Amino acid sequence: MRLTAGTSYQINDRFSVFGEYQFTYSVNEGTFENGGTFKTDIKTNALNVGLSMHF
């Protein structure tokens, strides 16, 4: 599952700033060739910010 939300704000005719948040979640399970199993839930978060130049 992935959830993304973001926005941007134009400062002037040449530049804008942006921000984005992203959350991911996955459920993983399986078996190993030599025996044994695994099960794990992975959750990650990311916050991206930046400056854009328009030309």
Short mmCIF file of N, CA and C in Angstrom, two decimals:
data_model
loop_
_atom_site.label_atom_id
_atom_site.label_comp_id
_atom_site.label_asym_id
_atom_site.label_seq_id
_atom_site.Cartn_x
_atom_site.Cartn_y
_atom_site.Cartn_z
N MET A 1 0.85 -1.15 0.00
CA MET A 1 0.00 0.00 0.00
C MET A 1 0.90 1.23 0.00
N ARG A 2 0.51 2.23 -0.78
CA ARG A 2 1.26 3.48 -0.81
C ARG A 2 0.29 4.65 -0.73
N LEU A 3 0.61 5.60 0.13
CA LEU A 3 -0.19 6.81 0.29
C LEU A 3 0.73 8.00 0.06
N THR A 4 0.35 8.88 -0.86
CA THR A 4 1.15 10.05 -1.17
C THR A 4 0.27 11.29 -1.15
N ALA A 5 0.79 12.36 -0.55
CA ALA A 5 0.09 13.65 -0.55
C ALA A 5 1.14 14.74 -0.70
N GLY A 6 0.81 15.76 -1.48
CA GLY A 6 1.77 16.83 -1.67
C GLY A 6 1.12 18.10 -2.14
N THR A 7 1.93 19.16 -2.14
CA THR A 7 1.46 20.46 -2.58
C THR A 7 2.64 21.27 -3.10
N SER A 8 2.31 22.29 -3.87
CA SER A 8 3.35 23.21 -4.32
C SER A 8 2.80 24.64 -4.23
N TYR A 9 3.72 25.58 -4.13
CA TYR A 9 3.36 26.99 -4.01
C TYR A 9 4.27 27.79 -4.93
N GLN A 10 3.68 28.51 -5.88
CA GLN A 10 4.47 29.30 -6.81
C GLN A 10 4.86 30.62 -6.14
N ILE A 11 6.17 30.86 -6.04
CA ILE A 11 6.71 32.07 -5.42
C ILE A 11 6.61 33.25 -6.37
N ASN A 12 7.04 33.03 -7.62
CA ASN A 12 6.96 34.05 -8.66
C ASN A 12 6.89 33.33 -10.01
N ASP A 13 7.15 34.05 -11.12
CA ASP A 13 7.06 33.42 -12.45
C ASP A 13 8.14 32.38 -12.68
N ARG A 14 9.25 32.43 -11.96
CA ARG A 14 10.37 31.51 -12.18
C ARG A 14 10.47 30.37 -11.18
N PHE A 15 10.03 30.57 -9.94
CA PHE A 15 10.30 29.58 -8.90
C PHE A 15 9.04 29.17 -8.15
N SER A 16 9.04 27.93 -7.70
CA SER A 16 8.00 27.43 -6.79
C SER A 16 8.65 26.46 -5.81
N VAL A 17 8.04 26.29 -4.67
CA VAL A 17 8.50 25.31 -3.67
C VAL A 17 7.45 24.21 -3.59
N PHE A 18 7.89 23.03 -3.21
CA PHE A 18 6.95 21.91 -3.10
C PHE A 18 7.28 21.05 -1.89
N GLY A 19 6.29 20.33 -1.42
CA GLY A 19 6.45 19.38 -0.33
C GLY A 19 5.59 18.16 -0.60
N GLU A 20 6.09 17.01 -0.17
CA GLU A 20 5.39 15.75 -0.41
C GLU A 20 5.64 14.80 0.75
N TYR A 21 4.60 14.11 1.18
CA TYR A 21 4.72 13.07 2.20
C TYR A 21 4.32 11.75 1.57
N GLN A 22 5.08 10.70 1.86
CA GLN A 22 4.77 9.38 1.31
C GLN A 22 4.90 8.32 2.40
N PHE A 23 3.89 7.46 2.49
CA PHE A 23 3.87 6.35 3.45
C PHE A 23 3.69 5.05 2.66
N THR A 24 4.50 4.05 2.96
CA THR A 24 4.33 2.74 2.33
C THR A 24 4.24 1.67 3.41
N TYR A 25 3.48 0.62 3.10
CA TYR A 25 3.28 -0.49 4.03
C TYR A 25 3.19 -1.77 3.22
N SER A 26 3.93 -2.79 3.64
CA SER A 26 3.85 -4.09 2.96
C SER A 26 3.93 -5.22 3.98
N VAL A 27 3.21 -6.30 3.68
CA VAL A 27 3.21 -7.52 4.48
C VAL A 27 3.98 -8.57 3.69
N ASN A 28 5.01 -9.15 4.31
CA ASN A 28 5.88 -10.10 3.61
C ASN A 28 6.01 -11.38 4.44
N GLU A 29 5.87 -12.51 3.76
CA GLU A 29 6.11 -13.80 4.41
C GLU A 29 6.58 -14.79 3.37
N GLY A 30 7.35 -15.78 3.82
CA GLY A 30 7.87 -16.77 2.89
C GLY A 30 8.66 -17.85 3.61
N THR A 31 9.27 -18.70 2.82
CA THR A 31 10.09 -19.79 3.37
C THR A 31 11.48 -19.74 2.74
N PHE A 32 12.46 -20.24 3.49
CA PHE A 32 13.83 -20.32 3.01
C PHE A 32 14.09 -21.70 2.42
N GLU A 33 15.03 -21.78 1.48
CA GLU A 33 15.34 -23.05 0.82
C GLU A 33 15.80 -24.13 1.79
N ASN A 34 16.57 -23.78 2.80
CA ASN A 34 17.12 -24.75 3.75
C ASN A 34 16.25 -24.90 4.99
N GLY A 35 15.01 -24.46 4.92
CA GLY A 35 14.11 -24.58 6.06
C GLY A 35 13.94 -23.25 6.78
N GLY A 36 12.83 -23.11 7.42
CA GLY A 36 12.55 -21.88 8.15
C GLY A 36 11.60 -20.99 7.39
N THR A 37 10.98 -20.11 8.12
CA THR A 37 10.03 -19.17 7.52
C THR A 37 10.30 -17.77 8.05
N PHE A 38 9.72 -16.81 7.40
CA PHE A 38 9.79 -15.45 7.89
C PHE A 38 8.44 -14.75 7.63
N LYS A 39 8.16 -13.78 8.47
CA LYS A 39 6.97 -12.96 8.32
C LYS A 39 7.30 -11.59 8.92
N THR A 40 7.08 -10.54 8.14
CA THR A 40 7.39 -9.20 8.61
C THR A 40 6.48 -8.17 7.95
N ASP A 41 6.21 -7.11 8.65
CA ASP A 41 5.49 -5.96 8.11
C ASP A 41 6.49 -4.82 8.02
N ILE A 42 6.56 -4.18 6.86
CA ILE A 42 7.50 -3.08 6.65
C ILE A 42 6.70 -1.79 6.45
N LYS A 43 7.05 -0.77 7.23
CA LYS A 43 6.42 0.55 7.12
C LYS A 43 7.52 1.58 6.91
N THR A 44 7.35 2.45 5.93
CA THR A 44 8.32 3.52 5.69
C THR A 44 7.61 4.84 5.54
N ASN A 45 8.32 5.91 5.88
CA ASN A 45 7.83 7.28 5.73
C ASN A 45 8.88 8.08 5.00
N ALA A 46 8.43 9.02 4.16
CA ALA A 46 9.36 9.92 3.48
C ALA A 46 8.74 11.31 3.40
N LEU A 47 9.57 12.30 3.61
CA LEU A 47 9.16 13.69 3.46
C LEU A 47 10.12 14.33 2.47
N ASN A 48 9.60 14.79 1.35
CA ASN A 48 10.42 15.40 0.30
C ASN A 48 10.03 16.86 0.15
N VAL A 49 11.02 17.73 0.11
CA VAL A 49 10.78 19.15 -0.12
C VAL A 49 11.78 19.63 -1.18
N GLY A 50 11.39 20.66 -1.91
CA GLY A 50 12.31 21.13 -2.93
C GLY A 50 11.90 22.46 -3.53
N LEU A 51 12.73 22.92 -4.46
CA LEU A 51 12.55 24.16 -5.17
C LEU A 51 12.53 23.84 -6.66
N SER A 52 11.55 24.35 -7.38
CA SER A 52 11.44 24.13 -8.81
C SER A 52 11.69 25.45 -9.54
N MET A 53 12.40 25.34 -10.68
CA MET A 53 12.64 26.51 -11.52
C MET A 53 11.92 26.30 -12.85
N HIS A 54 11.11 27.26 -13.25
CA HIS A 54 10.34 27.17 -14.49
C HIS A 54 11.05 27.97 -15.58
N PHE A 55 11.16 27.36 -16.76
CA PHE A 55 11.78 28.08 -17.88
C PHE A 55 11.14 27.70 -19.18
#
